[in-house]
PDB file of C-alpha atoms in Angstrom:
ATOM      1  CA  MET A   1     111.322 100.672  70.345  1.00 83.00           C
ATOM      2  CA  LYS A   2     112.475  99.807  66.839  1.00 86.00           C
ATOM      3  CA  SER A   3     111.982  96.078  66.358  1.00 88.00           C
ATOM      4  CA  ARG A   4     108.996  95.400  64.122  1.00 92.00           C
ATOM      5  CA  LYS A   5     108.687  91.885  65.575  1.00 93.00           C
ATOM      6  CA  LEU A   6     108.575  93.240  69.132  1.00 90.00           C
ATOM      7  CA  ILE A   7     105.935  95.834  68.210  1.00 92.00           C
ATOM      8  CA  GLU A   8     103.787  93.186  66.500  1.00 94.00           C
ATOM      9  CA  ASP A   9     104.103  90.884  69.536  1.00 93.00           C
ATOM     10  CA  LEU A  10     103.257  93.769  71.837  1.00 94.00           C
ATOM     11  CA  PHE A  11      99.949  94.470  70.086  1.00 95.00           C
ATOM     12  CA  SER A  12      99.020  90.829  69.403  1.00 96.00           C
ATOM     13  CA  LYS A  13     100.198  89.019  72.570  1.00 95.00           C
ATOM     14  CA  GLY A  14     100.482  91.897  75.018  1.00 95.00           C
ATOM     15  CA  GLN A  15      97.966  93.174  77.518  1.00 96.00           C
ATOM     16  CA  ARG A  16      96.608  96.656  78.012  1.00 96.00           C
ATOM     17  CA  ILE A  17      95.512  99.057  80.687  1.00 97.00           C
ATOM     18  CA  THR A  18      93.811 102.409  80.346  1.00 97.00           C
ATOM     19  CA  VAL A  19      94.609 105.462  82.428  1.00 96.00           C
ATOM     20  CA  TYR A  20      92.852 108.381  80.777  1.00 95.00           C
ATOM     21  CA  PRO A  21      94.131 109.899  78.461  1.00 96.00           C
ATOM     22  CA  TYR A  22      96.484 106.983  77.724  1.00 97.00           C
ATOM     23  CA  ARG A  23      95.895 103.460  76.516  1.00 97.00           C
ATOM     24  CA  VAL A  24      98.959 101.440  77.487  1.00 97.00           C
ATOM     25  CA  PHE A  25      99.964  98.180  75.833  1.00 97.00           C
ATOM     26  CA  TYR A  26     102.605  96.148  77.662  1.00 96.00           C
ATOM     27  CA  LEU A  27     104.362  92.820  77.273  1.00 95.00           C
ATOM     28  CA  PHE A  28     106.610  91.038  79.772  1.00 90.00           C
ATOM     29  CA  GLN A  29     109.238  88.641  78.443  1.00 86.00           C
ATOM     30  CA  LYS A  30     111.959  86.539  80.012  1.00 81.00           C
ATOM     31  CA  LYS A  31     115.403  87.977  79.319  1.00 74.00           C
ATOM     32  CA  GLU A  32     116.550  84.936  77.327  1.00 66.00           C
ATOM     33  CA  GLN A  33     113.442  85.135  75.082  1.00 54.00           C
ATOM     34  CA  ALA A  34     113.707  88.855  74.588  1.00 47.00           C
ATOM     35  CA  VAL A  35     114.849  90.407  71.349  1.00 49.00           C
ATOM     36  CA  VAL A  36     116.258  93.435  73.192  1.00 49.00           C
ATOM     37  CA  LYS A  37     119.114  93.928  75.633  1.00 63.00           C
ATOM     38  CA  ASN A  38     117.458  96.696  77.660  1.00 76.00           C
ATOM     39  CA  SER A  39     115.045  95.798  80.419  1.00 84.00           C
ATOM     40  CA  LEU A  40     112.587  98.537  79.340  1.00 90.00           C
ATOM     41  CA  GLN A  41     111.541  99.685  75.910  1.00 92.00           C
ATOM     42  CA  CYS A  42     108.968 102.330  75.124  1.00 95.00           C
ATOM     43  CA  GLY A  43     106.982 103.610  72.174  1.00 96.00           C
ATOM     44  CA  VAL A  44     104.563 106.523  71.927  1.00 97.00           C
ATOM     45  CA  GLY A  45     101.731 107.356  69.548  1.00 96.00           C
ATOM     46  CA  ALA A  46      99.101 110.061  69.108  1.00 96.00           C
ATOM     47  CA  GLY A  47      96.265 109.700  66.627  1.00 93.00           C
ATOM     48  CA  THR A  48      95.560 111.931  63.655  1.00 95.00           C
ATOM     49  CA  ARG A  49      91.826 111.793  64.365  1.00 95.00           C
ATOM     50  CA  ASN A  50      92.095 114.204  67.294  1.00 94.00           C
ATOM     51  CA  PHE A  51      95.280 116.047  66.265  1.00 96.00           C
ATOM     52  CA  LYS A  52      95.412 116.945  62.602  1.00 96.00           C
ATOM     53  CA  LYS A  53      98.695 118.860  62.825  1.00 97.00           C
ATOM     54  CA  ALA A  54     101.932 116.920  63.114  1.00 97.00           C
ATOM     55  CA  VAL A  55     103.255 119.666  65.390  1.00 97.00           C
ATOM     56  CA  ASP A  56     100.621 118.809  67.998  1.00 97.00           C
ATOM     57  CA  ARG A  57     101.164 115.044  67.729  1.00 97.00           C
ATOM     58  CA  ASN A  58     104.915 115.493  68.039  1.00 97.00           C
ATOM     59  CA  ARG A  59     104.502 117.695  71.112  1.00 98.00           C
ATOM     60  CA  ILE A  60     102.366 115.049  72.827  1.00 97.00           C
ATOM     61  CA  LYS A  61     104.927 112.369  72.007  1.00 97.00           C
ATOM     62  CA  ARG A  62     107.786 114.564  73.239  1.00 98.00           C
ATOM     63  CA  LEU A  63     106.023 115.317  76.536  1.00 98.00           C
ATOM     64  CA  THR A  64     105.196 111.651  77.044  1.00 98.00           C
ATOM     65  CA  ARG A  65     108.755 110.490  76.351  1.00 97.00           C
ATOM     66  CA  GLU A  66     110.180 113.068  78.767  1.00 97.00           C
ATOM     67  CA  ALA A  67     107.729 112.129  81.533  1.00 97.00           C
ATOM     68  CA  TRP A  68     108.550 108.440  80.946  1.00 97.00           C
ATOM     69  CA  ARG A  69     112.280 109.163  81.141  1.00 96.00           C
ATOM     70  CA  LEU A  70     111.802 110.841  84.522  1.00 96.00           C
ATOM     71  CA  GLN A  71     109.480 108.159  85.953  1.00 94.00           C
ATOM     72  CA  LYS A  72     110.889 104.856  84.690  1.00 93.00           C
ATOM     73  CA  ASN A  73     113.818 104.323  87.094  1.00 93.00           C
ATOM     74  CA  GLU A  74     111.879 102.450  89.785  1.00 91.00           C
ATOM     75  CA  LEU A  75     110.271 100.214  87.185  1.00 91.00           C
ATOM     76  CA  ALA A  76     113.629  99.514  85.509  1.00 88.00           C
ATOM     77  CA  GLN A  77     115.019  98.442  88.876  1.00 87.00           C
ATOM     78  CA  LYS A  78     112.116  95.989  89.324  1.00 85.00           C
ATOM     79  CA  MET A  79     112.647  94.547  85.861  1.00 85.00           C
ATOM     80  CA  ASN A  80     116.331  93.926  86.564  1.00 81.00           C
ATOM     81  CA  GLU A  81     115.446  92.173  89.849  1.00 81.00           C
ATOM     82  CA  HIS A  82     112.848  89.991  88.108  1.00 76.00           C
ATOM     83  CA  THR A  83     115.101  89.149  85.127  1.00 78.00           C
ATOM     84  CA  HIS A  84     112.321  90.216  82.760  1.00 82.00           C
ATOM     85  CA  THR A  85     112.061  92.797  80.038  1.00 88.00           C
ATOM     86  CA  LEU A  86     109.090  95.055  79.527  1.00 92.00           C
ATOM     87  CA  ALA A  87     107.911  96.572  76.266  1.00 94.00           C
ATOM     88  CA  VAL A  88     105.439  99.431  76.685  1.00 96.00           C
ATOM     89  CA  PHE A  89     103.523 101.444  74.101  1.00 97.00           C
ATOM     90  CA  PHE A  90     101.581 104.561  75.079  1.00 97.00           C
ATOM     91  CA  ILE A  91      98.751 105.766  72.867  1.00 97.00           C
ATOM     92  CA  TYR A  92      97.405 109.203  73.703  1.00 98.00           C
ATOM     93  CA  THR A  93      93.610 109.171  73.338  1.00 96.00           C
ATOM     94  CA  GLY A  94      92.704 112.579  74.779  1.00 96.00           C
ATOM     95  CA  LYS A  95      91.155 115.330  72.699  1.00 96.00           C
ATOM     96  CA  GLU A  96      93.157 118.366  73.841  1.00 96.00           C
ATOM     97  CA  LEU A  97      96.840 119.171  74.181  1.00 96.00           C
ATOM     98  CA  PRO A  98      98.018 118.294  77.696  1.00 96.00           C
ATOM     99  CA  ALA A  99     100.308 120.241  80.013  1.00 97.00           C
ATOM    100  CA  PHE A 100     103.531 118.557  81.098  1.00 97.00           C
ATOM    101  CA  THR A 101     102.447 118.342  84.758  1.00 97.00           C
ATOM    102  CA  PHE A 102      99.286 116.478  83.727  1.00 97.00           C
ATOM    103  CA  VAL A 103     101.278 114.035  81.574  1.00 97.00           C
ATOM    104  CA  LYS A 104     103.785 113.480  84.367  1.00 97.00           C
ATOM    105  CA  GLU A 105     101.036 112.713  86.912  1.00 97.00           C
ATOM    106  CA  LYS A 106      99.351 110.233  84.579  1.00 97.00           C
ATOM    107  CA  LEU A 107     102.602 108.474  83.736  1.00 97.00           C
ATOM    108  CA  ALA A 108     103.394 108.204  87.457  1.00 97.00           C
ATOM    109  CA  LEU A 109     100.064 106.370  87.888  1.00 97.00           C
ATOM    110  CA  ILE A 110     100.847 104.115  84.933  1.00 97.00           C
ATOM    111  CA  VAL A 111     104.308 103.285  86.292  1.00 96.00           C
ATOM    112  CA  GLN A 112     102.828 102.381  89.688  1.00 96.00           C
ATOM    113  CA  LYS A 113     100.276 100.097  88.015  1.00 96.00           C
ATOM    114  CA  LEU A 114     103.018  98.443  85.953  1.00 95.00           C
ATOM    115  CA  ILE A 115     105.089  97.845  89.100  1.00 93.00           C
ATOM    116  CA  ILE A 116     102.112  96.144  90.762  1.00 94.00           C
ATOM    117  CA  ILE A 117     101.524  94.045  87.632  1.00 93.00           C
ATOM    118  CA  ALA A 118     105.228  93.131  87.495  1.00 90.00           C
ATOM    119  CA  ASP A 119     105.133  91.935  91.120  1.00 89.00           C
ATOM    120  CA  GLU A 120     102.011  89.855  90.405  1.00 88.00           C
ATOM    121  CA  ASN A 121     103.674  88.477  87.284  1.00 81.00           C
ATOM    122  CA  ARG A 122     106.744  87.477  89.296  1.00 76.00           C
ATOM    123  CA  ALA A 123     104.594  85.795  91.959  1.00 76.00           C
ATOM    124  CA  SER A 124     102.785  83.741  89.315  1.00 75.00           C
ATOM    125  CA  ASP A 125     106.101  82.707  87.694  1.00 71.00           C
ATOM    126  CA  THR A 126     107.471  81.198  90.905  1.00 58.00           C
TER     127      THR A 126
END
């Protein structure tokens, strides 16, 4: 996610869910309103409060991006069916470095929640 306007909208107008150790901000938009051409866009952050070394923060972000890449296909399919785009930002709030299997499990839960929310969003639009 590179658009400053989209990131600002995501944090100001978007909604959030929490699945420990992630706080997830998300924003659905109609395709014609969207700034982006992709149906899914993602951003990742890890705070300096819990991870002083950039190496640790970068590892968390790398693990999260890889788990997202592996999990997002079903959600992307839903977004294309619904003619919506979804901007998602993951903030890692845990206190210790996670293993990849842990990150992958948590992102699978997040993706399932986002699919349910997308279906509810579509039902309320019609």
